[in-house]
mmCIF file of C-alpha atoms and ligand atoms in Angstrom:
data_model
loop_
_atom_site.group_PDB
_atom_site.id
_atom_site.type_symbol
_atom_site.label_atom_id
_atom_site.label_comp_id
_atom_site.label_asym_id
_atom_site.label_seq_id
_atom_site.Cartn_x
_atom_site.Cartn_y
_atom_site.Cartn_z
ATOM 1 C CA LEU A 17 -20.963 -5.159 27.142
ATOM 2 C CA ASN A 18 -22.922 -2.097 26.044
ATOM 3 C CA ASP A 19 -23.823 -0.596 22.654
ATOM 4 C CA CYS A 20 -20.846 1.790 22.678
ATOM 5 C CA GLY A 21 -18.143 -0.851 22.146
ATOM 6 C CA PRO A 22 -16.101 -1.471 19.040
ATOM 7 C CA THR A 23 -18.725 -3.583 17.256
ATOM 8 C CA PRO A 24 -18.467 -2.587 13.597
ATOM 9 C CA ARG A 25 -21.253 -0.146 12.996
ATOM 10 C CA LEU A 26 -19.569 2.473 10.783
ATOM 11 C CA ILE A 27 -18.049 0.196 8.193
ATOM 12 C CA GLN A 28 -19.999 -0.807 5.068
ATOM 13 C CA ILE A 29 -18.752 -3.932 3.218
ATOM 14 C CA SER A 30 -20.070 -4.241 -0.340
ATOM 15 C CA PRO A 31 -22.396 -7.186 -0.962
ATOM 16 C CA GLU A 32 -19.887 -8.811 -3.345
ATOM 17 C CA VAL A 33 -17.021 -8.621 -0.902
ATOM 18 C CA ALA A 34 -19.136 -9.656 2.087
ATOM 19 C CA ALA A 35 -20.365 -12.739 0.152
ATOM 20 C CA ALA A 36 -16.807 -13.675 -0.907
ATOM 21 C CA VAL A 37 -15.504 -13.343 2.688
ATOM 22 C CA VAL A 38 -18.366 -15.513 4.064
ATOM 23 C CA ASP A 39 -17.790 -18.169 1.254
ATOM 24 C CA GLY A 40 -14.008 -18.238 1.994
ATOM 25 C CA ARG A 41 -13.104 -17.034 -1.529
ATOM 26 C CA GLY A 42 -9.910 -15.008 -2.234
ATOM 27 C CA VAL A 43 -10.287 -11.258 -1.546
ATOM 28 C CA VAL A 44 -7.677 -8.512 -1.970
ATOM 29 C CA ALA A 45 -7.949 -5.069 -0.250
ATOM 30 C CA LEU A 46 -6.691 -2.168 -2.335
ATOM 31 C CA GLU A 47 -5.778 1.209 -0.970
ATOM 32 C CA SER A 48 -7.080 4.444 -2.410
ATOM 33 C CA SER A 49 -4.517 7.118 -1.306
ATOM 34 C CA VAL A 50 -2.536 6.128 -4.347
ATOM 35 C CA ILE A 51 -5.637 7.038 -6.476
ATOM 36 C CA SER A 52 -6.424 10.415 -4.836
ATOM 37 C CA GLN A 53 -3.006 11.571 -3.754
ATOM 38 C CA GLY A 54 -0.295 9.312 -5.272
ATOM 39 C CA LEU A 55 -0.985 9.518 -9.071
ATOM 40 C CA PRO A 56 -2.071 12.302 -11.387
ATOM 41 C CA ARG A 57 -5.220 12.234 -13.482
ATOM 42 C CA PRO A 58 -6.034 10.366 -15.768
ATOM 43 C CA HIS A 59 -3.466 7.711 -14.767
ATOM 44 C CA ASN A 60 -5.053 7.405 -11.288
ATOM 45 C CA LEU A 61 -8.489 6.170 -12.541
ATOM 46 C CA GLU A 62 -6.948 3.948 -15.178
ATOM 47 C CA THR A 63 -4.743 2.363 -12.591
ATOM 48 C CA ALA A 64 -7.513 1.852 -9.967
ATOM 49 C CA LEU A 65 -9.604 0.088 -12.607
ATOM 50 C CA ALA A 66 -6.678 -1.936 -13.880
ATOM 51 C CA CYS A 67 -5.709 -3.138 -10.344
ATOM 52 C CA GLU A 68 -9.264 -4.298 -9.748
ATOM 53 C CA SER A 69 -9.253 -6.236 -13.073
ATOM 54 C CA ALA A 70 -5.932 -7.703 -12.244
ATOM 55 C CA VAL A 71 -7.293 -9.138 -9.026
ATOM 56 C CA ARG A 72 -10.371 -10.477 -10.860
ATOM 57 C CA GLU A 73 -8.105 -12.288 -13.421
ATOM 58 C CA THR A 74 -6.815 -14.500 -10.589
ATOM 59 C CA GLY A 75 -10.316 -15.353 -9.571
ATOM 60 C CA ALA A 76 -10.170 -13.239 -6.382
ATOM 61 C CA ILE A 77 -12.440 -10.308 -5.569
ATOM 62 C CA PRO A 78 -11.021 -6.786 -5.233
ATOM 63 C CA ALA A 79 -12.027 -4.572 -2.269
ATOM 64 C CA THR A 80 -10.871 -1.072 -2.621
ATOM 65 C CA THR A 81 -11.365 0.955 0.548
ATOM 66 C CA ALA A 82 -12.274 4.649 1.069
ATOM 67 C CA VAL A 83 -14.586 6.920 2.998
ATOM 68 C CA ILE A 84 -17.396 8.224 0.764
ATOM 69 C CA ASN A 85 -19.436 11.137 2.318
ATOM 70 C CA GLY A 86 -18.635 9.795 5.797
ATOM 71 C CA THR A 87 -19.351 6.078 5.001
ATOM 72 C CA VAL A 88 -16.350 3.886 5.474
ATOM 73 C CA LYS A 89 -16.496 1.421 2.644
ATOM 74 C CA VAL A 90 -14.798 -1.815 1.776
ATOM 75 C CA GLY A 91 -15.477 -2.524 -1.868
ATOM 76 C CA LEU A 92 -16.342 0.403 -4.099
ATOM 77 C CA THR A 93 -18.586 0.857 -7.206
ATOM 78 C CA GLN A 94 -17.127 2.283 -10.413
ATOM 79 C CA PRO A 95 -18.703 5.775 -9.791
ATOM 80 C CA GLU A 96 -17.066 5.827 -6.333
ATOM 81 C CA LEU A 97 -13.635 5.071 -7.800
ATOM 82 C CA GLN A 98 -14.276 7.803 -10.293
ATOM 83 C CA ARG A 99 -15.028 10.281 -7.569
ATOM 84 C CA LEU A 100 -11.842 9.428 -5.730
ATOM 85 C CA ALA A 101 -9.820 9.902 -8.941
ATOM 86 C CA LEU A 102 -11.452 13.007 -10.286
ATOM 87 C CA GLU A 103 -12.913 15.038 -7.472
ATOM 88 C CA ASP A 104 -10.971 17.851 -5.756
ATOM 89 C CA GLY A 105 -10.518 17.880 -2.023
ATOM 90 C CA ILE A 106 -10.412 14.152 -1.202
ATOM 91 C CA VAL A 107 -8.666 13.916 2.155
ATOM 92 C CA LYS A 108 -5.839 11.494 2.853
ATOM 93 C CA ALA A 109 -6.816 9.243 5.786
ATOM 94 C CA GLY A 110 -4.503 7.165 7.925
ATOM 95 C CA THR A 111 -6.167 4.927 10.482
ATOM 96 C CA ARG A 112 -6.615 7.737 13.059
ATOM 97 C CA ASP A 113 -8.357 9.938 10.434
ATOM 98 C CA LEU A 114 -11.107 7.453 9.701
ATOM 99 C CA ALA A 115 -13.204 8.399 12.732
ATOM 100 C CA TYR A 116 -13.189 12.141 11.973
ATOM 101 C CA ALA A 117 -13.989 11.538 8.333
ATOM 102 C CA ALA A 118 -16.853 9.282 9.339
ATOM 103 C CA ILE A 119 -18.456 11.660 11.888
ATOM 104 C CA MET A 120 -17.877 14.794 9.613
ATOM 105 C CA GLY A 121 -19.306 13.170 6.483
ATOM 106 C CA VAL A 122 -16.246 13.811 4.361
ATOM 107 C CA SER A 123 -14.769 11.791 1.599
ATOM 108 C CA ALA A 124 -11.269 10.383 2.175
ATOM 109 C CA ALA A 125 -8.782 8.021 0.490
ATOM 110 C CA THR A 126 -7.117 5.439 2.667
ATOM 111 C CA THR A 127 -3.389 4.836 3.163
ATOM 112 C CA VAL A 128 -1.893 1.332 3.509
ATOM 113 C CA GLY A 129 -2.221 1.626 7.280
ATOM 114 C CA ALA A 130 -5.888 2.543 7.143
ATOM 115 C CA THR A 131 -6.569 -0.064 4.463
ATOM 116 C CA ILE A 132 -5.064 -2.970 6.392
ATOM 117 C CA ALA A 133 -6.966 -1.850 9.537
ATOM 118 C CA LEU A 134 -10.215 -2.010 7.476
ATOM 119 C CA ALA A 135 -9.162 -5.315 5.773
ATOM 120 C CA ASN A 136 -8.630 -6.925 9.141
ATOM 121 C CA MET A 137 -12.004 -5.784 10.427
ATOM 122 C CA SER A 138 -13.591 -7.181 7.320
ATOM 123 C CA GLY A 139 -11.893 -10.679 7.308
ATOM 124 C CA ILE A 140 -9.583 -9.836 4.396
ATOM 125 C CA ARG A 141 -6.048 -11.227 4.696
ATOM 126 C CA VAL A 142 -4.247 -9.794 1.707
ATOM 127 C CA MET A 143 -3.798 -6.216 0.404
ATOM 128 C CA ALA A 144 -1.750 -4.707 -2.523
ATOM 129 C CA THR A 145 -0.104 -1.337 -2.955
ATOM 130 C CA GLY A 146 2.818 0.178 -4.791
ATOM 131 C CA GLY A 147 5.254 1.112 -2.094
ATOM 132 C CA ILE A 148 4.563 1.198 1.567
ATOM 133 C CA GLY A 149 5.317 4.105 3.895
ATOM 134 C CA GLY A 150 8.296 4.013 6.353
ATOM 135 C CA VAL A 151 10.910 6.019 8.078
ATOM 136 C CA HIS A 152 11.552 9.268 6.193
ATOM 137 C CA ARG A 153 15.042 10.560 5.450
ATOM 138 C CA GLY A 154 16.140 13.100 8.048
ATOM 139 C CA TYR A 155 14.245 11.136 10.690
ATOM 140 C CA GLU A 156 16.736 12.491 13.371
ATOM 141 C CA ASN A 157 15.502 15.970 12.658
ATOM 142 C CA HIS A 158 11.680 15.652 12.250
ATOM 143 C CA GLY A 159 10.866 12.102 13.463
ATOM 144 C CA ASP A 160 8.512 11.339 10.510
ATOM 145 C CA VAL A 161 7.621 7.571 10.432
ATOM 146 C CA SER A 162 4.649 6.382 8.455
ATOM 147 C CA HIS A 163 1.847 4.869 10.439
ATOM 148 C CA ASP A 164 1.880 2.017 7.871
ATOM 149 C CA LEU A 165 4.679 0.418 9.920
ATOM 150 C CA THR A 166 2.945 0.440 13.316
ATOM 151 C CA GLN A 167 -0.466 -0.608 11.889
ATOM 152 C CA LEU A 168 1.292 -3.836 10.697
ATOM 153 C CA THR A 169 1.665 -4.740 14.441
ATOM 154 C CA THR A 170 -2.087 -4.951 14.917
ATOM 155 C CA SER A 171 -3.446 -5.995 11.527
ATOM 156 C CA PRO A 172 -2.515 -9.547 10.464
ATOM 157 C CA VAL A 173 -2.625 -8.798 6.719
ATOM 158 C CA ILE A 174 -0.234 -9.741 3.899
ATOM 159 C CA VAL A 175 0.909 -6.451 2.216
ATOM 160 C CA VAL A 176 2.168 -6.973 -1.306
ATOM 161 C CA SER A 177 4.346 -4.114 -2.499
ATOM 162 C CA ALA A 178 7.500 -3.302 -4.468
ATOM 163 C CA GLY A 179 9.160 -2.331 -1.208
ATOM 164 C CA PHE A 180 9.201 0.955 0.626
ATOM 165 C CA LYS A 181 8.836 4.112 -1.332
ATOM 166 C CA SER A 182 12.252 5.067 -2.579
ATOM 167 C CA ILE A 183 11.904 8.542 -1.062
ATOM 168 C CA LEU A 184 12.447 6.909 2.395
ATOM 169 C CA ASP A 185 15.348 5.912 4.477
ATOM 170 C CA LEU A 186 15.429 2.227 3.593
ATOM 171 C CA PRO A 187 17.866 0.830 6.119
ATOM 172 C CA ARG A 188 16.027 2.555 9.033
ATOM 173 C CA THR A 189 12.668 1.345 7.706
ATOM 174 C CA LEU A 190 14.004 -2.258 7.699
ATOM 175 C CA GLU A 191 15.267 -1.778 11.232
ATOM 176 C CA TRP A 192 11.921 -0.534 12.436
ATOM 177 C CA LEU A 193 10.089 -3.445 10.988
ATOM 178 C CA GLU A 194 12.523 -5.775 12.676
ATOM 179 C CA THR A 195 11.837 -3.943 16.011
ATOM 180 C CA LEU A 196 8.138 -4.175 15.418
ATOM 181 C CA GLY A 197 8.302 -7.917 14.678
ATOM 182 C CA VAL A 198 7.043 -7.607 11.069
ATOM 183 C CA SER A 199 8.614 -10.033 8.469
ATOM 184 C CA VAL A 200 9.705 -8.727 5.085
ATOM 185 C CA TYR A 201 10.038 -11.286 2.248
ATOM 186 C CA GLY A 202 11.147 -11.183 -1.365
ATOM 187 C CA PHE A 203 8.953 -12.844 -3.970
ATOM 188 C CA GLN A 204 11.251 -14.849 -6.270
ATOM 189 C CA THR A 205 14.183 -12.700 -5.177
ATOM 190 C CA GLU A 206 16.510 -12.332 -2.190
ATOM 191 C CA GLN A 207 17.280 -8.713 -3.184
ATOM 192 C CA LEU A 208 14.938 -6.333 -1.390
ATOM 193 C CA PRO A 209 13.489 -4.137 -4.136
ATOM 194 C CA ASN A 210 13.651 -0.391 -3.732
ATOM 195 C CA PHE A 211 10.182 0.488 -5.272
ATOM 196 C CA TYR A 212 11.238 2.108 -8.538
ATOM 197 C CA SER A 213 14.367 -0.049 -8.635
ATOM 198 C CA ALA A 214 14.852 -3.788 -8.278
ATOM 199 C CA TYR A 215 18.036 -3.342 -6.192
ATOM 200 C CA SER A 216 18.513 -1.932 -2.741
ATOM 201 C CA GLY A 217 21.633 -3.819 -1.699
ATOM 202 C CA PHE A 218 19.733 -5.478 1.213
ATOM 203 C CA SER A 219 18.759 -9.097 1.336
ATOM 204 C CA VAL A 220 15.494 -10.584 2.527
ATOM 205 C CA PRO A 221 14.258 -14.227 2.897
ATOM 206 C CA ARG A 222 13.036 -15.513 -0.446
ATOM 207 C CA LEU A 223 9.663 -17.117 -1.181
ATOM 208 C CA ASP A 224 9.150 -18.692 -4.581
ATOM 209 C CA THR A 225 5.515 -19.665 -4.901
ATOM 210 C CA PHE A 226 2.052 -18.251 -4.047
ATOM 211 C CA GLN A 227 1.603 -21.187 -1.718
ATOM 212 C CA SER A 228 4.811 -20.509 0.128
ATOM 213 C CA VAL A 229 3.638 -16.928 0.729
ATOM 214 C CA ALA A 230 0.378 -18.293 2.119
ATOM 215 C CA ASP A 231 2.343 -20.814 4.270
ATOM 216 C CA ALA A 232 4.649 -18.079 5.624
ATOM 217 C CA TYR A 233 1.632 -16.051 6.587
ATOM 218 C CA LEU A 234 -0.163 -18.840 8.329
ATOM 219 C CA ALA A 235 3.039 -19.804 10.228
ATOM 220 C CA GLY A 236 3.722 -16.135 11.040
ATOM 221 C CA ILE A 237 0.335 -15.589 12.681
ATOM 222 C CA GLU A 238 0.879 -18.754 14.770
ATOM 223 C CA PHE A 239 4.141 -17.509 16.241
ATOM 224 C CA ASN A 240 3.480 -13.769 16.234
ATOM 225 C CA PRO A 241 -0.307 -13.375 16.385
ATOM 226 C CA GLY A 242 -1.814 -10.100 15.256
ATOM 227 C CA HIS A 243 1.104 -9.122 13.061
ATOM 228 C CA GLY A 244 1.004 -8.493 9.319
ATOM 229 C CA MET A 245 3.824 -9.283 6.877
ATOM 230 C CA VAL A 246 5.326 -7.550 3.885
ATOM 231 C CA VAL A 247 5.901 -9.377 0.544
ATOM 232 C CA THR A 248 8.086 -7.424 -1.942
ATOM 233 C CA ASN A 249 7.754 -7.909 -5.642
ATOM 234 C CA PRO A 250 10.431 -6.389 -7.854
ATOM 235 C CA PRO A 251 9.197 -3.687 -10.322
ATOM 236 C CA PRO A 252 8.850 -4.544 -14.029
ATOM 237 C CA PRO A 253 12.423 -4.606 -15.497
ATOM 238 C CA SER A 254 11.537 -2.807 -18.708
ATOM 239 C CA LEU A 255 10.774 0.457 -16.903
ATOM 240 C CA ALA A 256 12.635 0.125 -13.583
ATOM 241 C CA PHE A 257 15.331 2.631 -12.723
ATOM 242 C CA THR A 258 18.951 1.780 -11.992
ATOM 243 C CA PRO A 259 20.033 2.581 -8.455
ATOM 244 C CA SER A 260 22.070 5.582 -9.584
ATOM 245 C CA GLU A 261 19.265 7.012 -11.777
ATOM 246 C CA LEU A 262 16.991 6.616 -8.823
ATOM 247 C CA ASP A 263 19.351 8.214 -6.357
ATOM 248 C CA GLU A 264 19.750 11.264 -8.556
ATOM 249 C CA ILE A 265 16.049 11.824 -9.089
ATOM 250 C CA VAL A 266 15.118 11.220 -5.474
ATOM 251 C CA ASN A 267 17.754 13.521 -4.152
ATOM 252 C CA ARG A 268 16.639 16.380 -6.423
ATOM 253 C CA ALA A 269 12.996 15.946 -5.352
ATOM 254 C CA LEU A 270 14.015 15.847 -1.648
ATOM 255 C CA ILE A 271 15.967 19.057 -1.974
ATOM 256 C CA GLU A 272 13.163 20.852 -3.891
ATOM 257 C CA SER A 273 10.436 19.646 -1.461
ATOM 258 C CA GLU A 274 12.426 20.705 1.588
ATOM 259 C CA SER A 275 13.098 24.172 0.257
ATOM 260 C CA ALA A 276 9.366 24.520 -0.632
ATOM 261 C CA GLY A 277 8.653 23.881 3.052
ATOM 262 C CA VAL A 278 6.469 20.797 2.570
ATOM 263 C CA THR A 279 5.822 18.824 5.795
ATOM 264 C CA GLY A 280 3.590 16.162 7.308
ATOM 265 C CA LYS A 281 1.243 14.067 5.251
ATOM 266 C CA GLN A 282 1.831 16.215 2.214
ATOM 267 C CA VAL A 283 5.454 15.037 1.968
ATOM 268 C CA THR A 284 4.833 11.651 0.266
ATOM 269 C CA PRO A 285 2.423 12.938 -2.448
ATOM 270 C CA ASP A 286 4.675 15.997 -3.081
ATOM 271 C CA LEU A 287 7.796 13.922 -3.579
ATOM 272 C CA LEU A 288 6.077 11.460 -5.909
ATOM 273 C CA ARG A 289 4.699 14.396 -8.047
ATOM 274 C CA ARG A 290 8.178 15.956 -8.288
ATOM 275 C CA ILE A 291 9.761 12.613 -9.259
ATOM 276 C CA GLY A 292 7.038 12.181 -11.951
ATOM 277 C CA GLU A 293 7.775 15.603 -13.435
ATOM 278 C CA SER A 294 11.528 15.227 -13.441
ATOM 279 C CA SER A 295 11.455 11.743 -15.010
ATOM 280 C CA ALA A 296 9.014 12.955 -17.700
ATOM 281 C CA GLY A 297 6.300 10.635 -16.610
ATOM 282 C CA ARG A 298 8.478 7.474 -16.511
ATOM 283 C CA SER A 299 8.012 7.059 -12.752
ATOM 284 C CA ILE A 300 4.258 7.362 -13.170
ATOM 285 C CA GLU A 301 4.084 4.694 -15.860
ATOM 286 C CA LEU A 302 6.368 2.537 -13.714
ATOM 287 C CA ASN A 303 4.238 3.139 -10.603
ATOM 288 C CA LYS A 304 1.140 2.171 -12.525
ATOM 289 C CA ARG A 305 2.720 -1.004 -13.920
ATOM 290 C CA LEU A 306 4.105 -2.131 -10.563
ATOM 291 C CA LEU A 307 0.733 -1.443 -8.875
ATOM 292 C CA ILE A 308 -0.961 -3.714 -11.354
ATOM 293 C CA ALA A 309 1.732 -6.443 -10.989
ATOM 294 C CA ASN A 310 1.295 -6.367 -7.197
ATOM 295 C CA ALA A 311 -2.485 -6.592 -7.434
ATOM 296 C CA LEU A 312 -1.984 -9.664 -9.627
ATOM 297 C CA LEU A 313 0.399 -11.363 -7.181
ATOM 298 C CA ALA A 314 -1.890 -10.454 -4.252
ATOM 299 C CA GLY A 315 -4.821 -12.044 -6.098
ATOM 300 C CA ASP A 316 -2.886 -15.261 -6.552
ATOM 301 C CA VAL A 317 -1.776 -15.286 -2.969
ATOM 302 C CA ALA A 318 -5.392 -14.723 -1.808
ATOM 303 C CA GLN A 319 -6.503 -17.645 -4.000
ATOM 304 C CA SER A 320 -3.766 -19.912 -2.373
ATOM 305 C CA LEU A 321 -4.984 -18.925 1.071
ATOM 306 C CA ALA A 322 -8.586 -19.620 -0.003
ATOM 307 C CA THR A 323 -7.594 -23.069 -1.211
ATOM 308 C CA ALA A 324 -5.948 -23.755 2.187
ATOM 309 C CA GLY A 325 -9.340 -23.008 3.676
ATOM 310 C CA CYS A 326 -8.256 -19.647 5.063
ATOM 311 C CA GLY A 327 -9.856 -17.193 2.588
HETATM 312 N N1 LIG B 20 2.284 3.604 -2.898
HETATM 313 C C1 LIG B 20 2.397 4.303 -4.009
HETATM 314 N N2 LIG B 20 1.872 5.562 -4.074
HETATM 315 C C2 LIG B 20 1.307 6.174 -2.932
HETATM 316 C C3 LIG B 20 1.245 5.414 -1.671
HETATM 317 C C4 LIG B 20 1.774 4.120 -1.765
HETATM 318 O O1 LIG B 20 2.839 3.760 -5.053
HETATM 319 O O2 LIG B 20 0.847 7.274 -2.940
HETATM 320 C C5 LIG B 20 0.601 5.993 -0.417
HETATM 321 C C6 LIG B 20 0.086 4.830 0.440
HETATM 322 O O3 LIG B 20 -1.294 5.083 0.722
HETATM 323 C C7 LIG B 20 0.920 4.873 1.715
HETATM 324 C C8 LIG B 20 1.113 6.380 1.827
HETATM 325 O O4 LIG B 20 0.228 4.345 2.812
HETATM 326 O O5 LIG B 20 1.450 6.723 0.496
HETATM 327 C C9 LIG B 20 2.217 6.685 2.838
HETATM 328 O O6 LIG B 20 2.085 8.037 3.264
HETATM 329 P P1 LIG B 20 2.814 8.623 4.572
HETATM 330 O O7 LIG B 20 4.263 8.454 4.225
HETATM 331 O O8 LIG B 20 2.360 9.998 4.691
HETATM 332 O O9 LIG B 20 2.396 7.748 5.698
HETATM 333 MN MN1 LIG B 21 4.295 10.747 7.580
#
């Protein structure tokens, strides 16, 4: 071995997170692309802080990830969260973008894929987000599949979400996860949620307790080592959309975004913004509430894993 190998030298884990991992306490990784690209100001900062508080309520420690001036960080300070929420020009970083951000000294927010890669390198087994990326509609024309899916084949992390973002091709995303060998579970439901709606028409295996989520994870990494898993949590019923409301609003956003010529990694943030505008902010409030609910569930799951001696 020489000094040029993959020993972590560019990643900086905060003292609080590092101590929690060493002590085997519950830790939850939180992504930051939702802060910098997914939600508008001032909701983004409020949500980021509320998600960290939700994790702390369960007794677990939050570890939001991002690149700050080229330093790849796991566990951020409040001023760093503020920068991600309020500064212009924060880049969106998938896993492959981390290296360039690090050597160029830029500041970047991490997607689910990049976040679970960093969580795995840091000894963190649980992460929370709103909706994960997947196969985009019109895949046969442009081939756009989120790296979130493939990263789940090399990062054994539990991803707590409300499903796949409803702008995606849900059946194809499920097929891809099956191909990749990544399990998708429903928390206290057998109906796969569709991000902004509790109903997708697809069923998933149901897990009813935090402990059973932890058990499914530990069994999963025994039989399919290296793979992560997806736990879906239905969105809060008071704000969730019905399937037909959701269909209408997503279809409109897709048409507008396509005729505006939006492509690549701009697609997801652009669609979320359009849906926010056409629902008069309801999708934004819902996105915020479901992110907090997922952070809470992730914290409880992380605590169950820690109790099992696998923090
Ligand atoms: N969940 C949300 N809002 C978001 C995202 C997730 O509620 O903005 C982000 C996540 O960071 C996810 C990314 O990884 O969108 C997916 O982007 P893409 O489809 O370009 O891979
Ligand atoms: Mn994409």
